[in-house]
């Protein structure tokens, strides 16, 4: 969010004056200390743009080292992990006849209650 767009002209003028005073005080300090300071870049209060940060690149060799190290970590982890338990031949679980009868009885009770109240939907 750019805060400058919400400033009044008087506030903008005051900000510019403050910036000029800061630059002047920096020049005076440099003279007093006898140091040669690089002048601050001329930035306007109205624009607050900065150059985007440059991304660092990893060399192919660096990527290869990272890849090899990660593969070694995975191999070490797999070697120390217990073997997974064997799954049943069928992926689906079967319902016992008793369980199926219990669910059917519950459904009949629900429907009987709905019909007793005069409804046709659950």
mmCIF file of N, CA and C in Angstrom:
data_model
loop_
_atom_site.group_PDB
_atom_site.id
_atom_site.type_symbol
_atom_site.label_atom_id
_atom_site.label_comp_id
_atom_site.label_asym_id
_atom_site.label_seq_id
_atom_site.Cartn_x
_atom_site.Cartn_y
_atom_site.Cartn_z
ATOM 1 N N UNK A 1 0.849 -1.171 0.000
ATOM 2 C CA UNK A 1 0.000 0.000 0.000
ATOM 3 C C UNK A 1 0.893 1.232 0.000
ATOM 4 N N UNK A 2 0.656 2.157 -0.903
ATOM 5 C CA UNK A 2 1.440 3.365 -1.025
ATOM 6 C C UNK A 2 0.789 4.440 -0.164
ATOM 7 N N UNK A 3 1.489 4.870 0.871
ATOM 8 C CA UNK A 3 0.930 5.842 1.801
ATOM 9 C C UNK A 3 0.920 7.250 1.235
ATOM 10 N N UNK A 4 1.748 7.489 0.238
ATOM 11 C CA UNK A 4 1.866 8.845 -0.299
ATOM 12 C C UNK A 4 0.576 9.281 -0.981
ATOM 13 N N UNK A 5 -0.161 8.360 -1.525
ATOM 14 C CA UNK A 5 -1.386 8.732 -2.231
ATOM 15 C C UNK A 5 -2.447 9.277 -1.281
ATOM 16 N N UNK A 6 -2.289 9.008 0.010
ATOM 17 C CA UNK A 6 -3.286 9.466 0.979
ATOM 18 C C UNK A 6 -2.867 10.752 1.694
ATOM 19 N N UNK A 7 -1.746 11.356 1.273
ATOM 20 C CA UNK A 7 -1.272 12.570 1.930
ATOM 21 C C UNK A 7 -1.849 13.814 1.265
ATOM 22 N N UNK A 8 -2.022 14.824 2.076
ATOM 23 C CA UNK A 8 -2.488 16.106 1.541
ATOM 24 C C UNK A 8 -1.288 16.842 0.944
ATOM 25 N N UNK A 9 -1.530 17.865 0.123
ATOM 26 C CA UNK A 9 -0.403 18.634 -0.427
ATOM 27 C C UNK A 9 0.477 19.259 0.658
ATOM 28 N N UNK A 10 -0.133 19.700 1.750
ATOM 29 C CA UNK A 10 0.655 20.287 2.844
ATOM 30 C C UNK A 10 1.572 19.231 3.475
ATOM 31 N N UNK A 11 1.060 18.006 3.646
ATOM 32 C CA UNK A 11 1.873 16.946 4.221
ATOM 33 C C UNK A 11 3.005 16.554 3.277
ATOM 34 N N UNK A 12 2.741 16.540 1.984
ATOM 35 C CA UNK A 12 3.786 16.244 1.012
ATOM 36 C C UNK A 12 4.893 17.298 1.058
ATOM 37 N N UNK A 13 4.491 18.563 1.147
ATOM 38 C CA UNK A 13 5.476 19.642 1.204
ATOM 39 C C UNK A 13 6.313 19.526 2.478
ATOM 40 N N UNK A 14 5.661 19.181 3.594
ATOM 41 C CA UNK A 14 6.375 19.027 4.858
ATOM 42 C C UNK A 14 7.358 17.860 4.775
ATOM 43 N N UNK A 15 6.959 16.758 4.131
ATOM 44 C CA UNK A 15 7.847 15.601 3.969
ATOM 45 C C UNK A 15 9.047 15.980 3.113
ATOM 46 N N UNK A 16 8.824 16.731 2.047
ATOM 47 C CA UNK A 16 9.932 17.154 1.188
ATOM 48 C C UNK A 16 10.885 18.060 1.953
ATOM 49 N N UNK A 17 10.346 18.974 2.767
ATOM 50 C CA UNK A 17 11.189 19.860 3.579
ATOM 51 C C UNK A 17 12.037 19.052 4.564
ATOM 52 N N UNK A 18 11.430 18.053 5.198
ATOM 53 C CA UNK A 18 12.164 17.211 6.147
ATOM 54 C C UNK A 18 13.295 16.465 5.442
ATOM 55 N N UNK A 19 13.003 15.978 4.251
ATOM 56 C CA UNK A 19 14.018 15.252 3.499
ATOM 57 C C UNK A 19 15.183 16.178 3.149
ATOM 58 N N UNK A 20 14.890 17.392 2.777
ATOM 59 C CA UNK A 20 15.946 18.352 2.463
ATOM 60 C C UNK A 20 16.767 18.674 3.706
ATOM 61 N N UNK A 21 16.106 18.821 4.855
ATOM 62 C CA UNK A 21 16.823 19.109 6.106
ATOM 63 C C UNK A 21 17.739 17.947 6.480
ATOM 64 N N UNK A 22 17.264 16.719 6.293
ATOM 65 C CA UNK A 22 18.080 15.539 6.606
ATOM 66 C C UNK A 22 19.324 15.526 5.715
ATOM 67 N N UNK A 23 19.168 15.800 4.426
ATOM 68 C CA UNK A 23 20.310 15.815 3.505
ATOM 69 C C UNK A 23 21.308 16.888 3.925
ATOM 70 N N UNK A 24 20.808 18.062 4.322
ATOM 71 C CA UNK A 24 21.688 19.147 4.751
ATOM 72 C C UNK A 24 22.433 18.771 6.027
ATOM 73 N N UNK A 25 21.750 18.146 6.986
ATOM 74 C CA UNK A 25 22.398 17.728 8.224
ATOM 75 C C UNK A 25 23.458 16.653 7.953
ATOM 76 N N UNK A 26 23.198 15.763 7.007
ATOM 77 C CA UNK A 26 24.204 14.753 6.657
ATOM 78 C C UNK A 26 25.441 15.401 6.058
ATOM 79 N N UNK A 27 25.242 16.436 5.222
ATOM 80 C CA UNK A 27 26.384 17.146 4.645
ATOM 81 C C UNK A 27 27.190 17.839 5.750
ATOM 82 N N UNK A 28 26.493 18.474 6.700
ATOM 83 C CA UNK A 28 27.183 19.156 7.796
ATOM 84 C C UNK A 28 27.969 18.169 8.644
ATOM 85 N N UNK A 29 27.385 17.016 8.903
ATOM 86 C CA UNK A 29 28.063 15.999 9.705
ATOM 87 C C UNK A 29 29.319 15.513 8.994
ATOM 88 N N UNK A 30 29.227 15.322 7.695
ATOM 89 C CA UNK A 30 30.385 14.877 6.923
ATOM 90 C C UNK A 30 31.492 15.922 6.982
ATOM 91 N N UNK A 31 31.136 17.185 6.886
ATOM 92 C CA UNK A 31 32.143 18.258 6.962
ATOM 93 C C UNK A 31 32.780 18.289 8.344
ATOM 94 N N UNK A 32 31.954 18.110 9.368
ATOM 95 C CA UNK A 32 32.442 18.173 10.733
ATOM 96 C C UNK A 32 33.411 17.024 11.024
ATOM 97 N N UNK A 33 33.099 15.850 10.533
ATOM 98 C CA UNK A 33 33.943 14.688 10.774
ATOM 99 C C UNK A 33 35.115 14.626 9.811
ATOM 100 N N UNK A 34 35.072 15.429 8.780
ATOM 101 C CA UNK A 34 36.151 15.444 7.802
ATOM 102 C C UNK A 34 36.105 14.238 6.881
ATOM 103 N N UNK A 35 35.023 13.548 6.882
ATOM 104 C CA UNK A 35 34.892 12.372 6.019
ATOM 105 C C UNK A 35 34.176 12.762 4.750
ATOM 106 N N UNK A 36 34.491 12.031 3.725
ATOM 107 C CA UNK A 36 33.813 12.271 2.465
ATOM 108 C C UNK A 36 32.728 11.209 2.332
ATOM 109 N N UNK A 37 31.523 11.620 2.488
ATOM 110 C CA UNK A 37 30.400 10.706 2.364
ATOM 111 C C UNK A 37 29.812 10.831 0.974
ATOM 112 N N UNK A 38 29.390 9.710 0.456
ATOM 113 C CA UNK A 38 28.716 9.773 -0.829
ATOM 114 C C UNK A 38 27.370 10.432 -0.617
ATOM 115 N N UNK A 39 27.000 11.323 -1.520
ATOM 116 C CA UNK A 39 25.705 11.958 -1.344
ATOM 117 C C UNK A 39 24.593 10.921 -1.432
ATOM 118 N N UNK A 40 23.582 11.147 -0.619
ATOM 119 C CA UNK A 40 22.451 10.233 -0.639
ATOM 120 C C UNK A 40 21.784 10.314 -1.997
ATOM 121 N N UNK A 41 21.303 9.206 -2.504
ATOM 122 C CA UNK A 41 20.657 9.252 -3.819
ATOM 123 C C UNK A 41 19.442 10.164 -3.772
ATOM 124 N N UNK A 42 19.273 10.900 -4.836
ATOM 125 C CA UNK A 42 18.150 11.820 -4.899
ATOM 126 C C UNK A 42 16.880 11.015 -5.101
ATOM 127 N N UNK A 43 16.111 10.916 -4.038
ATOM 128 C CA UNK A 43 14.838 10.196 -4.136
ATOM 129 C C UNK A 43 13.731 11.184 -3.932
ATOM 130 N N UNK A 44 12.737 11.034 -4.684
ATOM 131 C CA UNK A 44 11.611 11.935 -4.511
ATOM 132 C C UNK A 44 10.640 11.290 -3.550
ATOM 133 N N UNK A 45 9.931 12.099 -2.819
ATOM 134 C CA UNK A 45 8.972 11.604 -1.840
ATOM 135 C C UNK A 45 7.802 10.942 -2.552
ATOM 136 N N UNK A 46 7.518 11.380 -3.754
ATOM 137 C CA UNK A 46 6.337 10.886 -4.454
ATOM 138 C C UNK A 46 6.527 9.474 -4.998
ATOM 139 N N UNK A 47 7.787 9.068 -5.238
ATOM 140 C CA UNK A 47 7.978 7.722 -5.789
ATOM 141 C C UNK A 47 8.822 6.908 -4.826
ATOM 142 N N UNK A 48 8.312 5.768 -4.447
ATOM 143 C CA UNK A 48 9.031 4.875 -3.542
ATOM 144 C C UNK A 48 9.314 3.565 -4.259
ATOM 145 N N UNK A 49 10.058 3.640 -5.345
ATOM 146 C CA UNK A 49 10.347 2.419 -6.085
ATOM 147 C C UNK A 49 11.757 1.980 -5.766
ATOM 148 N N UNK A 50 11.941 0.675 -5.654
ATOM 149 C CA UNK A 50 13.255 0.116 -5.416
ATOM 150 C C UNK A 50 13.497 -0.950 -6.467
ATOM 151 N N UNK A 51 14.763 -1.152 -6.750
ATOM 152 C CA UNK A 51 15.107 -2.196 -7.712
ATOM 153 C C UNK A 51 14.777 -3.546 -7.079
ATOM 154 N N UNK A 52 14.228 -4.462 -7.857
ATOM 155 C CA UNK A 52 13.914 -5.776 -7.295
ATOM 156 C C UNK A 52 15.188 -6.500 -6.890
ATOM 157 N N UNK A 53 15.105 -7.278 -5.840
ATOM 158 C CA UNK A 53 16.263 -8.021 -5.360
ATOM 159 C C UNK A 53 16.643 -9.080 -6.395
ATOM 160 N N UNK A 54 17.920 -9.189 -6.658
ATOM 161 C CA UNK A 54 18.381 -10.170 -7.638
ATOM 162 C C UNK A 54 18.393 -11.544 -6.991
ATOM 163 N N UNK A 55 17.965 -12.535 -7.731
ATOM 164 C CA UNK A 55 17.958 -13.907 -7.234
ATOM 165 C C UNK A 55 19.319 -14.531 -7.489
ATOM 166 N N UNK A 56 19.797 -15.273 -6.504
ATOM 167 C CA UNK A 56 21.077 -15.950 -6.675
ATOM 168 C C UNK A 56 20.850 -17.261 -7.399
ATOM 169 N N UNK A 57 21.796 -17.613 -8.232
ATOM 170 C CA UNK A 57 21.677 -18.837 -9.003
ATOM 171 C C UNK A 57 22.605 -19.892 -8.414
ATOM 172 N N UNK A 58 22.142 -21.142 -8.438
ATOM 173 C CA UNK A 58 22.962 -22.256 -7.979
ATOM 174 C C UNK A 58 23.536 -22.939 -9.215
ATOM 175 N N UNK A 59 24.804 -23.267 -9.134
ATOM 176 C CA UNK A 59 25.440 -23.926 -10.281
ATOM 177 C C UNK A 59 24.901 -25.343 -10.410
ATOM 178 N N UNK A 60 25.130 -25.925 -11.571
ATOM 179 C CA UNK A 60 24.689 -27.299 -11.820
ATOM 180 C C UNK A 60 25.372 -28.247 -10.846
ATOM 181 N N UNK A 61 26.643 -27.980 -10.540
ATOM 182 C CA UNK A 61 27.367 -28.838 -9.595
ATOM 183 C C UNK A 61 26.750 -28.726 -8.198
ATOM 184 N N UNK A 62 26.364 -27.526 -7.816
ATOM 185 C CA UNK A 62 25.728 -27.332 -6.514
ATOM 186 C C UNK A 62 24.405 -28.064 -6.418
ATOM 187 N N UNK A 63 23.626 -28.001 -7.486
ATOM 188 C CA UNK A 63 22.346 -28.711 -7.522
ATOM 189 C C UNK A 63 22.583 -30.213 -7.434
ATOM 190 N N UNK A 64 23.616 -30.703 -8.126
ATOM 191 C CA UNK A 64 23.932 -32.138 -8.100
ATOM 192 C C UNK A 64 24.320 -32.564 -6.684
ATOM 193 N N UNK A 65 25.092 -31.746 -5.975
ATOM 194 C CA UNK A 65 25.480 -32.072 -4.592
ATOM 195 C C UNK A 65 24.258 -32.125 -3.685
ATOM 196 N N UNK A 66 23.369 -31.154 -3.838
ATOM 197 C CA UNK A 66 22.150 -31.132 -3.030
ATOM 198 C C UNK A 66 21.305 -32.366 -3.316
ATOM 199 N N UNK A 67 21.172 -32.708 -4.580
ATOM 200 C CA UNK A 67 20.375 -33.873 -4.985
ATOM 201 C C UNK A 67 20.958 -35.161 -4.403
ATOM 202 N N UNK A 68 22.271 -35.304 -4.487
ATOM 203 C CA UNK A 68 22.929 -36.513 -3.973
ATOM 204 C C UNK A 68 22.760 -36.618 -2.461
ATOM 205 N N UNK A 69 22.897 -35.499 -1.756
ATOM 206 C CA UNK A 69 22.745 -35.519 -0.300
ATOM 207 C C UNK A 69 21.319 -35.898 0.084
ATOM 208 N N UNK A 70 20.341 -35.373 -0.649
ATOM 209 C CA UNK A 70 18.941 -35.684 -0.333
ATOM 210 C C UNK A 70 18.649 -37.159 -0.592
ATOM 211 N N UNK A 71 19.179 -37.699 -1.689
ATOM 212 C CA UNK A 71 18.967 -39.118 -1.985
ATOM 213 C C UNK A 71 19.594 -39.987 -0.894
ATOM 214 N N UNK A 72 20.759 -39.569 -0.392
ATOM 215 C CA UNK A 72 21.408 -40.325 0.684
ATOM 216 C C UNK A 72 20.550 -40.297 1.946
ATOM 217 N N UNK A 73 19.942 -39.130 2.248
ATOM 218 C CA UNK A 73 19.056 -39.042 3.425
ATOM 219 C C UNK A 73 17.856 -39.946 3.258
ATOM 220 N N UNK A 74 17.269 -39.963 2.068
ATOM 221 C CA UNK A 74 16.110 -40.830 1.824
ATOM 222 C C UNK A 74 16.495 -42.293 1.986
ATOM 223 N N UNK A 75 17.636 -42.688 1.427
ATOM 224 C CA UNK A 75 18.075 -44.084 1.516
ATOM 225 C C UNK A 75 18.308 -44.476 2.974
ATOM 226 N N UNK A 76 18.922 -43.620 3.744
ATOM 227 C CA UNK A 76 19.181 -43.889 5.161
ATOM 228 C C UNK A 76 17.861 -44.045 5.904
ATOM 229 N N UNK A 77 16.904 -43.198 5.606
ATOM 230 C CA UNK A 77 15.601 -43.253 6.270
ATOM 231 C C UNK A 77 14.878 -44.541 5.903
ATOM 232 N N UNK A 78 14.931 -44.922 4.633
ATOM 233 C CA UNK A 78 14.260 -46.154 4.192
ATOM 234 C C UNK A 78 14.903 -47.381 4.826
ATOM 235 N N UNK A 79 16.206 -47.349 5.003
ATOM 236 C CA UNK A 79 16.910 -48.505 5.567
ATOM 237 C C UNK A 79 16.549 -48.694 7.035
ATOM 238 N N UNK A 80 16.337 -47.614 7.769
ATOM 239 C CA UNK A 80 16.040 -47.724 9.192
ATOM 240 C C UNK A 80 14.554 -47.900 9.470
ATOM 241 N N UNK A 81 13.702 -47.642 8.500
ATOM 242 C CA UNK A 81 12.254 -47.764 8.705
ATOM 243 C C UNK A 81 11.844 -49.227 8.654
ATOM 244 N N UNK A 82 10.892 -49.631 9.495
ATOM 245 C CA UNK A 82 10.424 -51.019 9.433
ATOM 246 C C UNK A 82 9.658 -51.265 8.143
ATOM 247 N N UNK A 83 9.670 -52.510 7.703
ATOM 248 C CA UNK A 83 8.969 -52.867 6.475
ATOM 249 C C UNK A 83 7.460 -52.720 6.701
ATOM 250 N N UNK A 84 6.741 -52.183 5.728
ATOM 251 C CA UNK A 84 5.297 -52.025 5.907
ATOM 252 C C UNK A 84 4.610 -53.381 5.967
ATOM 253 N N UNK A 85 3.526 -53.450 6.750
ATOM 254 C CA UNK A 85 2.777 -54.694 6.888
ATOM 255 C C UNK A 85 2.091 -55.021 5.572
ATOM 256 N N UNK A 86 1.955 -56.311 5.305
ATOM 257 C CA UNK A 86 1.332 -56.746 4.058
ATOM 258 C C UNK A 86 -0.156 -56.422 4.097
ATOM 259 N N UNK A 87 -0.670 -55.920 2.992
ATOM 260 C CA UNK A 87 -2.086 -55.573 2.907
ATOM 261 C C UNK A 87 -2.883 -56.826 2.546
ATOM 262 N N UNK A 88 -4.157 -56.849 2.937
ATOM 263 C CA UNK A 88 -4.973 -57.983 2.533
ATOM 264 C C UNK A 88 -5.106 -58.022 1.013
ATOM 265 N N UNK A 89 -5.406 -59.183 0.483
ATOM 266 C CA UNK A 89 -5.483 -59.361 -0.962
ATOM 267 C C UNK A 89 -6.533 -58.444 -1.570
ATOM 268 N N UNK A 90 -7.665 -58.305 -0.905
ATOM 269 C CA UNK A 90 -8.725 -57.457 -1.419
ATOM 270 C C UNK A 90 -8.647 -56.097 -0.741
ATOM 271 N N UNK A 91 -8.721 -55.043 -1.511
ATOM 272 C CA UNK A 91 -8.635 -53.704 -0.954
ATOM 273 C C UNK A 91 -9.909 -53.296 -0.220
ATOM 274 N N UNK A 92 -11.022 -53.961 -0.510
ATOM 275 C CA UNK A 92 -12.289 -53.576 0.117
ATOM 276 C C UNK A 92 -12.556 -54.454 1.324
ATOM 277 N N UNK A 93 -13.079 -53.824 2.368
ATOM 278 C CA UNK A 93 -13.450 -54.593 3.546
ATOM 279 C C UNK A 93 -14.865 -55.107 3.370
ATOM 280 N N UNK A 94 -15.125 -56.276 3.899
ATOM 281 C CA UNK A 94 -16.451 -56.875 3.760
ATOM 282 C C UNK A 94 -17.210 -56.711 5.056
ATOM 283 N N UNK A 95 -18.504 -56.474 4.920
ATOM 284 C CA UNK A 95 -19.361 -56.330 6.084
ATOM 285 C C UNK A 95 -19.892 -57.718 6.465
ATOM 286 N N UNK A 96 -19.905 -57.964 7.758
ATOM 287 C CA UNK A 96 -20.425 -59.257 8.209
ATOM 288 C C UNK A 96 -21.938 -59.271 8.048
ATOM 289 N N UNK A 97 -22.525 -60.433 7.924
ATOM 290 C CA UNK A 97 -23.988 -60.497 7.818
ATOM 291 C C UNK A 97 -24.683 -59.890 9.038
ATOM 292 N N UNK A 98 -24.101 -60.038 10.223
ATOM 293 C CA UNK A 98 -24.710 -59.466 11.429
ATOM 294 C C UNK A 98 -24.683 -57.934 11.356
ATOM 295 N N UNK A 99 -23.582 -57.386 10.911
ATOM 296 C CA UNK A 99 -23.487 -55.929 10.786
ATOM 297 C C UNK A 99 -24.471 -55.399 9.765
ATOM 298 N N UNK A 100 -24.588 -56.115 8.669
ATOM 299 C CA UNK A 100 -25.528 -55.692 7.632
ATOM 300 C C UNK A 100 -26.969 -55.736 8.146
ATOM 301 N N UNK A 101 -27.324 -56.787 8.903
ATOM 302 C CA UNK A 101 -28.671 -56.902 9.470
ATOM 303 C C UNK A 101 -28.938 -55.778 10.469
ATOM 304 N N UNK A 102 -27.917 -55.423 11.268
ATOM 305 C CA UNK A 102 -28.088 -54.338 12.245
ATOM 306 C C UNK A 102 -28.352 -53.015 11.539
ATOM 307 N N UNK A 103 -27.606 -52.724 10.477
ATOM 308 C CA UNK A 103 -27.826 -51.473 9.733
ATOM 309 C C UNK A 103 -29.199 -51.453 9.055
ATOM 310 N N UNK A 104 -29.616 -52.595 8.530
ATOM 311 C CA UNK A 104 -30.930 -52.663 7.885
ATOM 312 C C UNK A 104 -32.029 -52.415 8.909
ATOM 313 N N UNK A 105 -31.887 -52.968 10.118
ATOM 314 C CA UNK A 105 -32.897 -52.767 11.170
ATOM 315 C C UNK A 105 -32.956 -51.292 11.564
ATOM 316 N N UNK A 106 -31.804 -50.636 11.670
ATOM 317 C CA UNK A 106 -31.782 -49.204 12.007
ATOM 318 C C UNK A 106 -32.458 -48.379 10.910
ATOM 319 N N UNK A 107 -32.213 -48.728 9.653
ATOM 320 C CA UNK A 107 -32.835 -48.005 8.548
ATOM 321 C C UNK A 107 -34.348 -48.192 8.574
ATOM 322 N N UNK A 108 -34.811 -49.416 8.872
ATOM 323 C CA UNK A 108 -36.255 -49.657 8.956
ATOM 324 C C UNK A 108 -36.879 -48.825 10.062
ATOM 325 N N UNK A 109 -36.200 -48.722 11.195
ATOM 326 C CA UNK A 109 -36.709 -47.909 12.300
ATOM 327 C C UNK A 109 -36.811 -46.437 11.897
ATOM 328 N N UNK A 110 -35.772 -45.920 11.226
ATOM 329 C CA UNK A 110 -35.803 -44.517 10.797
ATOM 330 C C UNK A 110 -36.962 -44.274 9.851
ATOM 331 N N UNK A 111 -37.137 -45.159 8.879
ATOM 332 C CA UNK A 111 -38.214 -44.973 7.913
ATOM 333 C C UNK A 111 -39.588 -45.114 8.569
ATOM 334 N N UNK A 112 -39.718 -46.016 9.527
ATOM 335 C CA UNK A 112 -40.998 -46.161 10.224
ATOM 336 C C UNK A 112 -41.338 -44.876 10.962
ATOM 337 N N UNK A 113 -40.339 -44.251 11.569
ATOM 338 C CA UNK A 113 -40.554 -42.995 12.288
ATOM 339 C C UNK A 113 -40.959 -41.881 11.323
ATOM 340 N N UNK A 114 -40.325 -41.834 10.153
ATOM 341 C CA UNK A 114 -40.635 -40.795 9.162
ATOM 342 C C UNK A 114 -42.057 -40.988 8.651
ATOM 343 N N UNK A 115 -42.432 -42.208 8.353
ATOM 344 C CA UNK A 115 -43.771 -42.472 7.826
ATOM 345 C C UNK A 115 -44.843 -42.209 8.873
ATOM 346 N N UNK A 116 -44.523 -42.472 10.154
ATOM 347 C CA UNK A 116 -45.480 -42.213 11.233
ATOM 348 C C UNK A 116 -45.764 -40.724 11.346
ATOM 349 N N UNK A 117 -44.758 -39.893 11.020
ATOM 350 C CA UNK A 117 -44.948 -38.437 11.081
ATOM 351 C C UNK A 117 -45.580 -37.909 9.796
ATOM 352 N N UNK A 118 -45.860 -38.781 8.837
ATOM 353 C CA UNK A 118 -46.506 -38.375 7.591
ATOM 354 C C UNK A 118 -45.537 -37.896 6.526
ATOM 355 N N UNK A 119 -44.267 -38.156 6.675
ATOM 356 C CA UNK A 119 -43.277 -37.708 5.710
ATOM 357 C C UNK A 119 -42.954 -38.774 4.698
ATOM 358 N N UNK A 120 -42.310 -38.337 3.621
ATOM 359 C CA UNK A 120 -41.873 -39.287 2.612
ATOM 360 C C UNK A 120 -40.375 -39.174 2.333
ATOM 361 N N UNK A 121 -39.720 -38.305 3.114
ATOM 362 C CA UNK A 121 -38.268 -38.116 2.982
ATOM 363 C C UNK A 121 -37.632 -38.106 4.340
ATOM 364 N N UNK A 122 -36.384 -38.520 4.382
ATOM 365 C CA UNK A 122 -35.656 -38.493 5.655
ATOM 366 C C UNK A 122 -35.308 -37.103 6.048
#
